């Protein structure tokens, strides 16, 4: 066999091997492409199904953010009352319930000398920061408590709440804490006293210190 013949046969074998590898590579790529398309189709179906679900606007409420806002006022009111107990030499474990009279002045219910109670009430009336924090708390805390409870029941048992549905707007821009508090307060004012008592609620807000739930 001449050298030229051997080279020609070697070249032919190399070309065939190259073509075979190219064909195998093309087949592999084709199969991979089919798998990708199949996977994409499956993912697309999943997105379509999930995207088709409708969620109530209440599921998008920022409850944790609401709790943080309420928590700041709650801490301020609590610290102010504790300082008052220390200022007048009272037992730091003294139980106090602070509410507002019809006149807007503060009323304290606690076991302490009458003169001391009246003086603390006067101090709180003259404390602008305390009045503002208590005012926000008296509206926001019941609202957040109601919303949080309603959402927990919905998540746990699938129970919807018609009052919550009335409070929440489809436009999330109008679902801030103040928006919800205003609507909730309006609904409570429109509700009769009997209905509020049946729901375990009271129109008059009271802040309690050193009391056990």
N, CA, C and O of each residue as an XYZ file, in Angstrom:
852
protein
N       0.859     -1.185      0.000
C       0.000      0.000      0.000
C       0.891      1.229      0.000
O       1.788      1.366      0.832
N       0.627      2.129     -0.955
C       1.455      3.324     -1.071
C       1.128      4.307      0.028
O       0.066      4.240      0.647
N       2.037      5.208      0.263
C       1.849      6.231      1.285
C       0.669      7.117      0.947
O      -0.072      7.533      1.838
N       0.484      7.414     -0.343
C      -0.618      8.277     -0.767
C      -1.954      7.631     -0.465
O      -2.888      8.289     -0.005
N      -2.040      6.292     -0.735
C      -3.297      5.580     -0.472
C      -3.616      5.579      1.014
O      -4.767      5.761      1.411
N      -2.592      5.374      1.833
C      -2.795      5.360      3.285
C      -3.283      6.708      3.788
O      -4.164      6.781      4.644
N      -2.701      7.774      3.249
C      -3.117      9.120      3.659
C      -4.555      9.408      3.255
O      -5.312     10.035      3.997
N      -4.924      8.932      2.047
C      -6.286      9.161      1.576
C      -7.290      8.435      2.460
O      -8.330      8.984      2.823
N      -6.955      7.164      2.808
C      -7.865      6.400      3.667
C      -7.961      7.029      5.063
O      -9.035      7.093      5.660
N      -6.820      7.487      5.560
C      -6.823      8.128      6.885
C      -7.658      9.393      6.864
O      -8.395      9.691      7.804
N      -7.525     10.145      5.750
C      -8.313     11.380      5.636
C      -9.792     11.085      5.578
O     -10.607     11.786      6.177
N     -10.137     10.008      4.829
C     -11.550      9.638      4.721
C     -12.107      9.212      6.069
O     -13.217      9.592      6.440
N     -11.318      8.409      6.811
C     -11.761      7.951      8.136
C     -11.941      9.127      9.087
O     -12.899      9.177      9.858
N     -10.997     10.080      9.022
C     -11.077     11.264      9.891
C     -12.307     12.090      9.578
O     -12.979     12.593     10.478
N     -12.601     12.228      8.272
C     -13.765     13.005      7.859
C     -15.053     12.349      8.333
O     -15.971     13.018      8.808
N     -15.106     10.986      8.192
C     -16.302     10.263      8.627
C     -16.491     10.384     10.142
O     -17.603     10.561     10.640
N     -15.363     10.280     10.858
C     -15.453     10.397     12.316
C     -15.931     11.783     12.715
O     -16.737     11.939     13.632
N     -15.414     12.796     12.003
C     -15.822     14.177     12.291
C     -17.307     14.378     12.028
O     -18.013     15.011     12.812
N     -17.771     13.821     10.897
C     -19.182     13.947     10.545
C     -20.066     13.226     11.564
O     -21.138     13.711     11.928
N     -19.593     12.052     12.022
C     -20.369     11.304     13.017
C     -20.491     12.088     14.324
O     -21.557     12.157     14.936
N     -19.345     12.685     14.737
C     -19.380     13.471     15.974
C     -20.293     14.679     15.823
O     -21.014     15.036     16.755
N     -20.265     15.306     14.659
C     -21.119     16.469     14.416
C     -22.585     16.076     14.459
O     -23.425     16.801     14.992
N     -22.880     14.897     13.879
C     -24.265     14.426     13.865
C     -24.741     14.123     15.283
O     -25.867     14.452     15.659
N     -23.843     13.474     16.081
C     -24.205     13.164     17.456
C     -24.426     14.435     18.274
O     -25.350     14.517     19.083
N     -23.549     15.433     18.043
C     -23.674     16.709     18.765
C     -24.975     17.404     18.414
O     -25.654     17.959     19.277
N     -25.316     17.365     17.115
C     -26.555     18.006     16.672
C     -27.762     17.320     17.292
O     -28.723     17.974     17.697
N     -27.700     15.976     17.363
C     -28.815     15.229     17.947
C     -28.954     15.546     19.429
O     -30.059     15.707     19.947
N     -27.792     15.633     20.109
C     -27.815     15.950     21.542
C     -28.407     17.326     21.790
O     -29.221     17.507     22.696
N     -27.990     18.307     20.972
C     -28.510     19.663     21.109
C     -30.002     19.717     20.827
O     -30.746     20.450     21.477
N     -30.427     18.925     19.846
C     -31.851     18.903     19.507
C     -32.665     18.352     20.662
O     -33.725     18.878     21.001
N     -32.142     17.259     21.278
C     -32.846     16.675     22.421
C     -32.879     17.639     23.599
O     -33.893     17.774     24.283
N     -31.736     18.316     23.825
C     -31.675     19.285     24.924
C     -32.647     20.419     24.681
O     -33.315     20.884     25.604
N     -32.725     20.866     23.431
C     -33.651     21.943     23.098
C     -35.086     21.538     23.344
O     -35.899     22.329     23.821
N     -35.389     20.282     23.010
C     -36.750     19.789     23.232
C     -37.072     19.752     24.713
O     -38.181     20.090     25.130
N     -36.059     19.325     25.531
C     -36.275     19.274     26.979
C     -36.503     20.667     27.548
O     -37.358     20.869     28.411
N     -35.711     21.643     27.044
C     -35.863     23.020     27.520
C     -37.238     23.557     27.177
O     -37.889     24.197     28.002
N     -37.682     23.288     25.938
C     -39.002     23.759     25.524
C     -40.092     23.122     26.371
O     -41.066     23.775     26.746
N     -39.914     21.823     26.672
C     -40.902     21.127     27.492
C     -40.945     21.716     28.895
O     -42.012     21.934     29.467
N     -39.716     21.975     29.449
C     -39.637     22.564     30.785
C     -40.245     23.948     30.806
O     -40.958     24.312     31.740
N     -39.955     24.729     29.753
C     -40.495     26.088     29.676
C     -42.002     26.063     29.594
O     -42.690     26.892     30.189
N     -42.510     25.082     28.833
C     -43.962     24.971     28.707
C     -44.590     24.639     30.048
O     -45.642     25.170     30.405
N     -43.917     23.732     30.806
C     -44.427     23.359     32.125
C     -44.414     24.541     33.065
O     -45.383     24.787     33.783
N     -43.279     25.296     33.060
C     -43.177     26.478     33.919
C     -44.220     27.504     33.542
O     -44.807     28.154     34.407
N     -44.450     27.649     32.245
C     -45.430     28.621     31.777
C     -46.814     28.269     32.272
O     -47.586     29.143     32.666
N     -47.129     26.968     32.250
C     -48.433     26.537     32.737
C     -48.568     26.842     34.218
O     -49.627     27.272     34.675
N     -47.475     26.616     34.981
C     -47.505     26.855     36.419
C     -47.739     28.325     36.713
O     -48.527     28.674     37.592
N     -47.046     29.192     35.969
C     -47.205     30.628     36.172
C     -48.619     31.060     35.848
O     -49.206     31.887     36.547
N     -49.155     30.500     34.795
C     -50.516     30.862     34.398
C     -51.522     30.471     35.471
O     -52.443     31.224     35.789
N     -51.325     29.268     36.026
C     -52.251     28.801     37.051
C     -52.148     29.667     38.296
O     -53.157     30.127     38.830
N     -50.897     29.888     38.762
C     -50.721     30.697     39.961
C     -51.157     32.130     39.731
O     -51.755     32.760     40.603
N     -50.851     32.638     38.542
C     -51.205     34.015     38.248
C     -52.694     34.211     38.138
O     -53.193     35.328     38.274
N     -53.416     33.117     37.888
C     -54.853     33.227     37.740
C     -55.582     33.342     39.055
O     -56.763     33.687     39.081
N     -54.881     33.051     40.178
C     -55.523     33.134     41.471
C     -55.747     34.589     41.840
O     -54.893     35.439     41.590
N     -56.884     34.872     42.428
C     -57.187     36.232     42.856
C     -57.067     36.313     44.369
O     -57.627     35.480     45.081
N     -56.343     37.306     44.864
C     -56.154     37.491     46.296
C     -56.873     38.764     46.726
O     -56.884     39.758     46.000
N     -57.474     38.724     47.912
C     -58.143     39.900     48.430
C     -57.113     40.967     48.770
O     -55.960     40.672     49.084
N     -57.563     42.217     48.699
C     -56.662     43.333     48.986
C     -56.132     43.260     50.411
O     -55.029     43.732     50.685
N     -56.909     42.672     51.324
C     -56.491     42.594     52.726
C     -55.239     41.748     52.909
O     -54.512     41.930     53.886
N     -54.971     40.814     51.977
C     -53.798     39.954     52.103
C     -52.502     40.726     51.876
O     -51.420     40.222     52.174
N     -52.605     41.949     51.348
C     -51.419     42.754     51.062
C     -51.160     43.817     52.129
O     -50.259     44.642     51.976
N     -51.938     43.801     53.199
C     -51.771     44.808     54.245
C     -50.441     44.619     54.979
O     -50.013     43.492     55.229
N     -49.799     45.727     55.317
C     -48.508     45.689     56.022
C     -48.750     45.672     57.529
O     -48.503     46.661     58.219
N     -49.232     44.544     58.027
C     -49.593     44.447     59.440
C     -48.382     44.654     60.349
O     -48.489     45.314     61.383
N     -47.236     44.097     59.971
C     -46.036     44.255     60.804
C     -45.631     45.719     60.917
O     -45.200     46.171     61.978
N     -45.771     46.456     59.824
C     -45.461     47.884     59.852
C     -46.439     48.619     60.764
O     -46.049     49.524     61.502
N     -47.716     48.225     60.709
C     -48.723     48.834     61.583
C     -48.367     48.588     63.053
O     -48.479     49.485     63.888
N     -47.941     47.368     63.352
C     -47.605     47.012     64.731
C     -46.418     47.832     65.238
O     -46.375     48.213     66.408
N     -45.466     48.099     64.363
C     -44.308     48.898     64.759
C     -44.732     50.321     65.117
O     -44.258     50.887     66.102
N     -45.623     50.892     64.316
C     -46.105     52.247     64.591
C     -46.838     52.307     65.926
O     -46.619     53.217     66.726
N     -47.703     51.333     66.157
C     -48.452     51.283     67.412
C     -47.505     51.029     68.583
O     -47.675     51.592     69.665
N     -46.511     50.180     68.354
C     -45.569     49.835     69.414
C     -44.800     51.034     69.942
O     -44.500     51.100     71.134
N     -44.480     51.977     69.076
C     -43.745     53.168     69.503
C     -44.579     54.012     70.464
O     -44.083     54.448     71.503
N     -45.842     54.240     70.119
C     -46.720     55.014     71.001
C     -47.009     54.247     72.290
O     -47.083     54.832     73.371
N     -47.170     52.940     72.161
C     -47.446     52.103     73.332
C     -46.289     52.188     74.329
O     -46.507     52.319     75.534
N     -45.066     52.113     73.819
C     -43.888     52.175     74.687
C     -43.774     53.542     75.356
O     -43.409     53.633     76.528
N     -44.086     54.607     74.611
C     -43.993     55.958     75.175
C     -45.004     56.155     76.305
O     -44.659     56.687     77.360
N     -46.236     55.734     76.091
C     -47.274     55.878     77.117
C     -46.915     55.059     78.351
O     -47.058     55.531     79.478
N     -46.451     53.839     78.138
C     -46.085     52.972     79.264
C     -44.933     53.568     80.070
O     -44.975     53.576     81.300
N     -43.910     54.065     79.387
C     -42.760     54.645     80.088
C     -43.157     55.901     80.864
O     -42.666     56.136     81.968
N     -44.044     56.700     80.284
C     -44.493     57.916     80.972
C     -45.205     57.573     82.274
O     -44.977     58.215     83.300
N     -46.061     56.568     82.231
C     -46.789     56.163     83.441
C     -45.840     55.579     84.488
O     -46.008     55.820     85.683
N     -44.861     54.825     84.047
C     -43.882     54.270     84.989
C     -43.081     55.376     85.668
O     -42.787     55.302     86.861
N     -42.735     56.392     84.902
C     -42.004     57.515     85.475
C     -42.858     58.257     86.498
O     -42.343     58.753     87.500
N     -44.157     58.330     86.246
C     -45.058     59.000     87.188
C     -45.146     58.218     88.501
O     -45.196     58.808     89.580
N     -45.164     56.910     88.401
C     -45.187     56.093     89.619
C     -43.930     56.339     90.442
O     -43.988     56.465     91.666
N     -42.796     56.407     89.755
C     -41.534     56.644     90.453
C     -41.480     58.064     91.015
O     -40.987     58.282     92.121
N     -41.986     59.021     90.250
C     -41.957     60.427     90.668
C     -42.729     60.654     91.960
O     -42.323     61.455     92.802
N     -43.844     59.946     92.114
C     -44.678     60.138     93.303
C     -44.458     59.050     94.348
O     -45.256     58.904     95.274
N     -43.381     58.290     94.202
C     -43.008     57.306     95.207
C     -43.992     56.167     95.360
O     -44.143     55.622     96.453
N     -44.658     55.802     94.292
C     -45.636     54.713     94.338
C     -44.985     53.384     93.961
O     -43.931     53.350     93.325
N     -45.621     52.312     94.358
C     -45.136     50.973     94.019
C     -45.076     50.833     92.497
O     -46.078     51.079     91.826
N     -43.920     50.441     91.933
C     -43.809     50.317     90.469
C     -44.743     49.270     89.875
O     -44.971     49.254     88.666
N     -45.287     48.387     90.728
C     -46.209     47.356     90.244
C     -47.670     47.792     90.358
O     -48.578     46.992     90.130
N     -47.895     49.059     90.711
C     -49.263     49.565     90.844
C     -50.022     49.429     89.525
O     -49.522     49.806     88.465
N     -51.217     48.893     89.606
C     -52.034     48.732     88.401
C     -52.758     50.039     88.083
O     -53.418     50.631     88.938
N     -52.618     50.467     86.842
C     -53.225     51.726     86.412
C     -54.000     51.513     85.115
O     -53.543     50.815     84.209
N     -55.170     52.121     85.044
C     -55.948     52.139     83.806
C     -56.222     53.602     83.476
O     -56.841     54.322     84.259
N     -55.754     54.030     82.308
C     -55.913     55.426     81.895
C     -56.914     55.506     80.749
O     -56.790     54.800     79.748
N     -57.894     56.366     80.908
C     -58.888     56.585     79.853
C     -59.174     58.081     79.786
O     -58.573     58.874     80.512
N     -60.087     58.450     78.916
C     -60.432     59.862     78.780
C     -61.896     60.089     79.148
O     -62.775     59.287     78.835
N     -62.116     61.203     79.817
C     -63.474     61.593     80.161
C     -64.135     62.197     78.918
O     -63.480     62.412     77.899
N     -65.422     62.462     79.017
C     -66.125     63.090     77.901
C     -65.556     64.473     77.606
O     -65.633     64.951     76.474
N     -64.990     65.109     78.615
C     -64.399     66.438     78.443
C     -63.066     66.378     77.704
O     -62.565     67.397     77.228
N     -62.491     65.167     77.610
C     -61.199     65.016     76.956
C     -60.049     64.912     77.934
O     -58.939     64.543     77.550
N     -60.302     65.234     79.206
C     -59.263     65.118     80.225
C     -59.046     63.650     80.583
O     -59.908     62.801     80.354
N     -57.874     63.374     81.150
C     -57.553     61.998     81.502
C     -58.175     61.595     82.833
O     -58.341     62.405     83.745
N     -58.508     60.320     82.904
C     -59.050     59.735     84.122
C     -58.212     58.513     84.471
O     -57.967     57.656     83.622
N     -57.775     58.437     85.726
C     -56.941     57.320     86.168
C     -57.699     56.466     87.172
O     -58.286     56.973     88.128
N     -57.675     55.181     86.938
C     -58.282     54.226     87.862
C     -57.145     53.406     88.465
O     -56.547     52.570     87.788
N     -56.849     53.653     89.755
C     -55.739     52.959     90.411
C     -55.872     53.086     91.924
O     -56.510     54.008     92.431
N     -55.258     52.147     92.633
C     -55.240     52.197     94.095
C     -54.092     53.101     94.537
O     -52.939     52.674     94.602
N     -54.428     54.357     94.840
C     -53.447     55.342     95.284
C     -54.200     56.470     95.986
O     -55.415     56.590     95.833
N     -53.503     57.280     96.739
C     -54.175     58.410     97.395
C     -54.884     59.298     96.377
O     -54.379     59.517     95.276
N     -56.048     59.802     96.749
C     -56.848     60.616     95.836
C     -56.088     61.845     95.349
O     -56.154     62.200     94.172
N     -55.370     62.487     96.258
C     -54.629     63.691     95.876
C     -53.545     63.366     94.843
O     -53.302     64.144     93.921
N     -52.908     62.223     95.008
C     -51.865     61.805     94.059
C     -52.479     61.489     92.702
O     -51.939     61.863     91.661
N     -53.605     60.802     92.726
C     -54.290     60.456     91.477
C     -54.671     61.713     90.706
O     -54.469     61.786     89.494
N     -55.216     62.692     91.398
C     -55.616     63.933     90.738
C     -54.410     64.684     90.173
O     -54.490     65.284     89.101
N     -53.295     64.644     90.904
C     -52.101     65.341     90.435
C     -51.525     64.677     89.185
O     -51.083     65.358     88.260
N     -51.534     63.347     89.165
C     -51.030     62.632     87.986
C     -51.935     62.902     86.786
O     -51.451     63.082     85.669
N     -53.239     62.929     87.015
C     -54.174     63.244     85.927
C     -53.874     64.627     85.357
O     -53.887     64.826     84.143
N     -53.603     65.580     86.248
C     -53.289     66.940     85.815
C     -51.983     66.971     85.023
O     -51.874     67.665     84.011
N     -50.990     66.208     85.498
C     -49.702     66.147     84.794
C     -49.879     65.598     83.376
O     -49.293     66.110     82.422
N     -50.681     64.567     83.258
C     -50.901     63.960     81.941
C     -51.674     64.905     81.024
O     -51.402     64.972     79.825
N     -52.631     65.630     81.586
C     -53.390     66.593     80.785
C     -52.475     67.675     80.218
O     -52.706     68.180     79.119
N     -51.439     68.026     80.971
C     -50.526     69.094     80.548
C     -49.354     68.585     79.704
O     -48.524     69.368     79.243
N     -49.298     67.280     79.508
C     -48.208     66.679     78.727
C     -48.676     66.503     77.276
O     -49.391     65.554     76.953
N     -48.263     67.431     76.414
C     -48.724     67.420     75.022
C     -48.323     66.142     74.293
O     -49.134     65.558     73.573
N     -47.083     65.707     74.474
C     -46.603     64.497     73.791
C     -47.409     63.274     74.228
O     -47.715     62.398     73.419
N     -47.748     63.226     75.523
C     -48.536     62.097     76.026
C     -49.946     62.131     75.442
O     -50.480     61.097     75.040
N     -50.545     63.314     75.395
C     -51.898     63.432     74.838
C     -51.932     62.971     73.385
O     -52.852     62.264     72.974
N     -50.931     63.373     72.611
C     -50.897     63.003     71.197
C     -50.687     61.500     71.018
O     -51.356     60.866     70.201
N     -49.757     60.938     71.786
C     -49.485     59.502     71.680
C     -50.701     58.686     72.110
O     -51.042     57.688     71.476
N     -51.351     59.115     73.187
C     -52.533     58.405     73.673
C     -53.666     58.504     72.651
O     -54.402     57.543     72.427
N     -53.795     59.683     72.034
C     -54.835     59.870     71.027
C     -54.652     58.944     69.835
O     -55.611     58.338     69.356
N     -53.410     58.836     69.355
C     -53.142     57.922     68.235
C     -53.375     56.479     68.651
O     -53.953     55.687     67.907
N     -52.917     56.156     69.843
C     -53.025     54.783     70.330
C     -54.479     54.355     70.495
O     -54.831     53.210     70.213
N     -55.321     55.281     70.955
C     -56.726     54.951     71.205
C     -57.474     54.587     69.924
O     -58.503     53.913     69.965
N     -56.947     55.040     68.790
C     -57.572     54.731     67.499
C     -56.838     53.603     66.778
O     -57.460     52.697     66.224
N     -55.512     53.672     66.791
C     -54.715     52.718     66.016
C     -54.632     51.325     66.639
O     -54.684     50.321     65.929
N     -54.502     51.266     67.959
C     -54.330     49.954     68.597
C     -55.541     49.038     68.395
O     -55.352     47.874     68.045
N     -56.773     49.510     68.598
C     -57.926     48.640     68.332
C     -58.006     48.222     66.867
O     -58.418     47.105     66.554
N     -57.607     49.130     65.970
C     -57.647     48.821     64.536
C     -56.675     47.705     64.185
O     -57.043     46.738     63.518
N     -55.428     47.843     64.639
C     -54.406     46.840     64.333
C     -54.767     45.498     64.964
O     -54.567     44.446     64.357
N     -55.295     45.539     66.172
C     -55.693     44.302     66.848
C     -56.785     43.582     66.059
O     -56.748     42.362     65.899
N     -57.756     44.353     65.570
C     -58.850     43.764     64.796
C     -58.343     43.183     63.480
O     -58.676     42.051     63.128
N     -57.536     43.961     62.750
C     -57.021     43.518     61.451
C     -56.158     42.269     61.610
O     -56.284     41.316     60.840
N     -55.286     42.280     62.609
C     -54.388     41.147     62.835
C     -55.177     39.877     63.153
O     -54.878     38.806     62.625
N     -56.177     40.000     64.012
C     -56.997     38.843     64.378
C     -57.781     38.314     63.181
O     -57.854     37.105     62.963
N     -58.367     39.229     62.408
C     -59.161     38.828     61.244
C     -58.305     38.104     60.212
O     -58.739     37.106     59.636
N     -57.094     38.598     59.975
C     -56.209     37.969     58.993
C     -55.716     36.610     59.478
O     -55.579     35.678     58.686
N     -55.450     36.496     60.774
C     -55.005     35.211     61.323
C     -56.100     34.147     61.180
O     -55.818     33.000     60.832
N     -57.329     34.531     61.447
C     -58.444     33.595     61.307
C     -58.632     33.193     59.849
O     -58.945     32.044     59.540
N     -58.434     34.164     58.961
C     -58.575     33.877     57.534
C     -57.506     32.906     57.064
O     -57.793     31.979     56.306
N     -56.265     33.118     57.514
C     -55.166     32.250     57.104
C     -55.287     30.852     57.706
O     -54.956     29.857     57.061
N     -55.765     30.790     58.947
C     -55.834     29.501     59.633
C     -57.052     28.675     59.227
O     -56.957     27.458     59.066
N     -58.199     29.343     59.063
C     -59.440     28.601     58.824
C     -60.168     29.001     57.543
O     -61.203     28.426     57.206
N     -59.625     29.989     56.829
C     -60.280     30.433     55.607
C     -61.548     31.217     55.876
O     -62.423     31.315     55.015
N     -61.647     31.784     57.092
C     -62.839     32.540     57.471
C     -62.682     33.993     57.034
O     -61.730     34.663     57.436
N     -63.599     34.477     56.222
C     -63.549     35.869     55.778
C     -64.286     36.752     56.778
O     -65.136     36.278     57.532
N     -63.951     38.038     56.777
C     -64.560     38.984     57.706
C     -65.145     40.135     56.900
O     -64.414     40.870     56.236
N     -66.451     40.287     56.958
C     -67.126     41.307     56.152
C     -66.725     42.718     56.565
O     -66.660     43.617     55.727
N     -66.454     42.917     57.861
C     -66.044     44.246     58.328
C     -64.677     44.604     57.748
O     -64.460     45.730     57.300
N     -63.764     43.644     57.761
C     -62.436     43.880     57.191
C     -62.538     44.170     55.700
O     -61.841     45.043     55.183
N     -63.404     43.439     55.012
C     -63.583     43.666     53.577
C     -64.082     45.080     53.298
O     -63.709     45.686     52.294
N     -64.925     45.603     54.186
C     -65.426     46.969     54.018
C     -64.341     48.002     54.304
O     -64.333     49.084     53.717
N     -63.432     47.661     55.205
C     -62.380     48.602     55.599
C     -61.304     48.763     54.538
O     -60.758     49.851     54.363
N     -60.999     47.683     53.830
C     -59.844     47.662     52.930
C     -60.227     48.120     51.525
O     -61.237     47.694     50.965
N     -59.393     48.997     50.975
C     -59.598     49.496     49.614
C     -58.832     48.627     48.624
O     -57.781     48.080     48.959
N     -59.353     48.499     47.411
C     -58.646     47.759     46.368
C     -57.369     48.484     45.961
O     -56.429     47.868     45.458
N     -57.341     49.791     46.182
C     -56.152     50.594     45.892
C     -55.286     50.638     47.146
O     -55.669     51.241     48.149
N     -54.111     49.995     47.090
C     -53.255     49.889     48.267
C     -52.753     51.244     48.771
O     -52.316     51.354     49.916
N     -52.813     52.264     47.931
C     -52.390     53.600     48.361
C     -53.298     54.149     49.459
O     -52.905     55.037     50.215
N     -54.507     53.614     49.537
C     -55.471     54.091     50.530
C     -55.664     53.086     51.661
O     -56.700     53.075     52.325
N     -54.656     52.242     51.872
C     -54.721     51.249     52.940
C     -53.643     51.471     53.991
O     -53.129     50.522     54.583
N     -53.307     52.742     54.214
C     -52.376     53.062     55.285
C     -53.062     52.884     56.628
O     -54.282     52.727     56.690
N     -52.287     52.909     57.699
C     -52.851     52.698     59.029
C     -53.906     53.741     59.365
O     -54.951     53.410     59.925
N     -53.640     55.000     59.026
C     -54.608     56.053     59.327
C     -55.897     55.873     58.528
O     -56.987     56.152     59.027
N     -55.767     55.406     57.285
C     -56.956     55.149     56.458
C     -57.820     54.065     57.091
O     -59.033     54.222     57.229
N     -57.177     52.966     57.473
C     -57.912     51.848     58.064
C     -58.508     52.232     59.413
O     -59.634     51.856     59.737
N     -57.734     52.989     60.200
C     -58.215     53.399     61.521
C     -59.453     54.281     61.393
O     -60.400     54.153     62.168
N     -59.435     55.175     60.407
C     -60.586     56.061     60.195
C     -61.825     55.255     59.810
O     -62.915     55.499     60.329
N     -61.657     54.296     58.901
C     -62.797     53.488     58.463
C     -63.307     52.593     59.590
O     -64.512     52.428     59.777
N     -62.366     52.021     60.335
C     -62.761     51.140     61.433
C     -63.505     51.922     62.513
O     -64.500     51.449     63.062
N     -63.012     53.119     62.809
C     -63.663     53.957     63.814
C     -65.068     54.334     63.366
O     -65.995     54.373     64.175
N     -65.224     54.613     62.071
C     -66.545     54.962     61.539
C     -67.501     53.779     61.651
O     -68.666     53.946     62.011
N     -67.002     52.585     61.342
C     -67.840     51.391     61.434
C     -68.246     51.122     62.882
O     -69.374     50.711     63.152
N     -67.321     51.356     63.803
C     -67.625     51.134     65.218
C     -68.644     52.146     65.728
O     -69.517     51.809     66.528
N     -68.527     53.386     65.262
C     -69.469     54.416     65.694
C     -70.872     54.134     65.163
O     -71.870     54.424     65.822
N     -70.928     53.562     63.961
C     -72.227     53.251     63.369
C     -72.854     52.007     63.980
O     -74.064     51.797     63.891
N     -72.010     51.183     64.603
C     -72.528     49.959     65.222
C     -73.184     50.306     66.557
O     -72.761     51.235     67.244
N     -74.202     49.562     66.907
C     -74.889     49.801     68.172
C     -74.075     49.286     69.343
O     -73.183     48.456     69.167
N     -74.375     49.770     70.529
C     -73.660     49.342     71.732
C     -73.805     47.845     71.947
O     -72.864     47.181     72.382
N     -74.985     47.311     71.642
C     -75.214     45.873     71.826
C     -74.303     45.055     70.928
O     -73.757     44.034     71.346
N     -74.144     45.512     69.684
C     -73.292     44.790     68.739
C     -71.838     44.820     69.185
O     -71.127     43.824     69.047
N     -71.389     45.952     69.718
C     -70.012     46.062     70.183
C     -69.760     45.151     71.379
O     -68.719     44.499     71.468
N     -70.725     45.115     72.297
C     -70.574     44.259     73.469
C     -70.549     42.791     73.059
O     -69.803     41.993     73.627
N     -71.365     42.442     72.074
C     -71.399     41.057     71.605
C     -70.072     40.674     70.968
O     -69.672     39.510     71.003
N     -69.389     41.661     70.381
C     -68.094     41.405     69.742
C     -66.941     41.533     70.733
O     -65.776     41.381     70.364
N     -67.274     41.816     71.999
C     -66.239     41.943     73.014
C     -65.445     43.223     72.896
O     -64.273     43.258     73.273
N     -66.057     44.277     72.380
C     -65.366     45.538     72.182
C     -66.090     46.655     72.912
O     -67.259     46.537     73.280
N     -65.357     47.745     73.108
C     -65.909     48.893     73.803
C     -65.474     50.149     73.078
O     -64.338     50.245     72.611
N     -66.374     51.109     72.984
C     -66.023     52.351     72.291
C     -64.941     53.116     73.042
O     -64.083     53.746     72.424
N     -64.976     53.063     74.379
C     -64.022     53.826     75.170
C     -62.715     53.062     75.312
O     -62.690     51.916     75.763
N     -61.632     53.719     74.919
C     -60.317     53.085     74.978
C     -59.686     53.355     76.335
O     -59.803     54.456     76.875
N     -59.020     52.351     76.882
C     -58.301     52.505     78.143
C     -56.948     51.820     78.022
O     -56.843     50.700     77.522
N     -55.915     52.515     78.490
C     -54.569     51.939     78.483
C     -54.284     51.390     79.870
O     -54.435     52.095     80.868
N     -53.873     50.136     79.930
C     -53.632     49.491     81.222
C     -52.150     49.220     81.430
O     -51.447     48.783     80.518
N     -51.693     49.485     82.634
C     -50.303     49.234     83.007
C     -50.262     48.272     84.186
O     -51.025     48.405     85.142
N     -49.352     47.294     84.100
C     -49.163     46.300     85.164
C     -50.387     45.420     85.382
O     -50.636     44.962     86.497
N     -51.141     45.187     84.332
C     -52.288     44.279     84.432
C     -52.008     43.047     83.599
O     -51.339     43.118     82.568
N     -52.513     41.938     84.044
C     -52.316     40.684     83.334
C     -53.527     40.390     82.473
O     -54.670     40.598     82.881
N     -53.245     39.887     81.238
C     -54.340     39.567     80.321
C     -55.083     38.345     80.825
O     -56.045     37.905     80.197
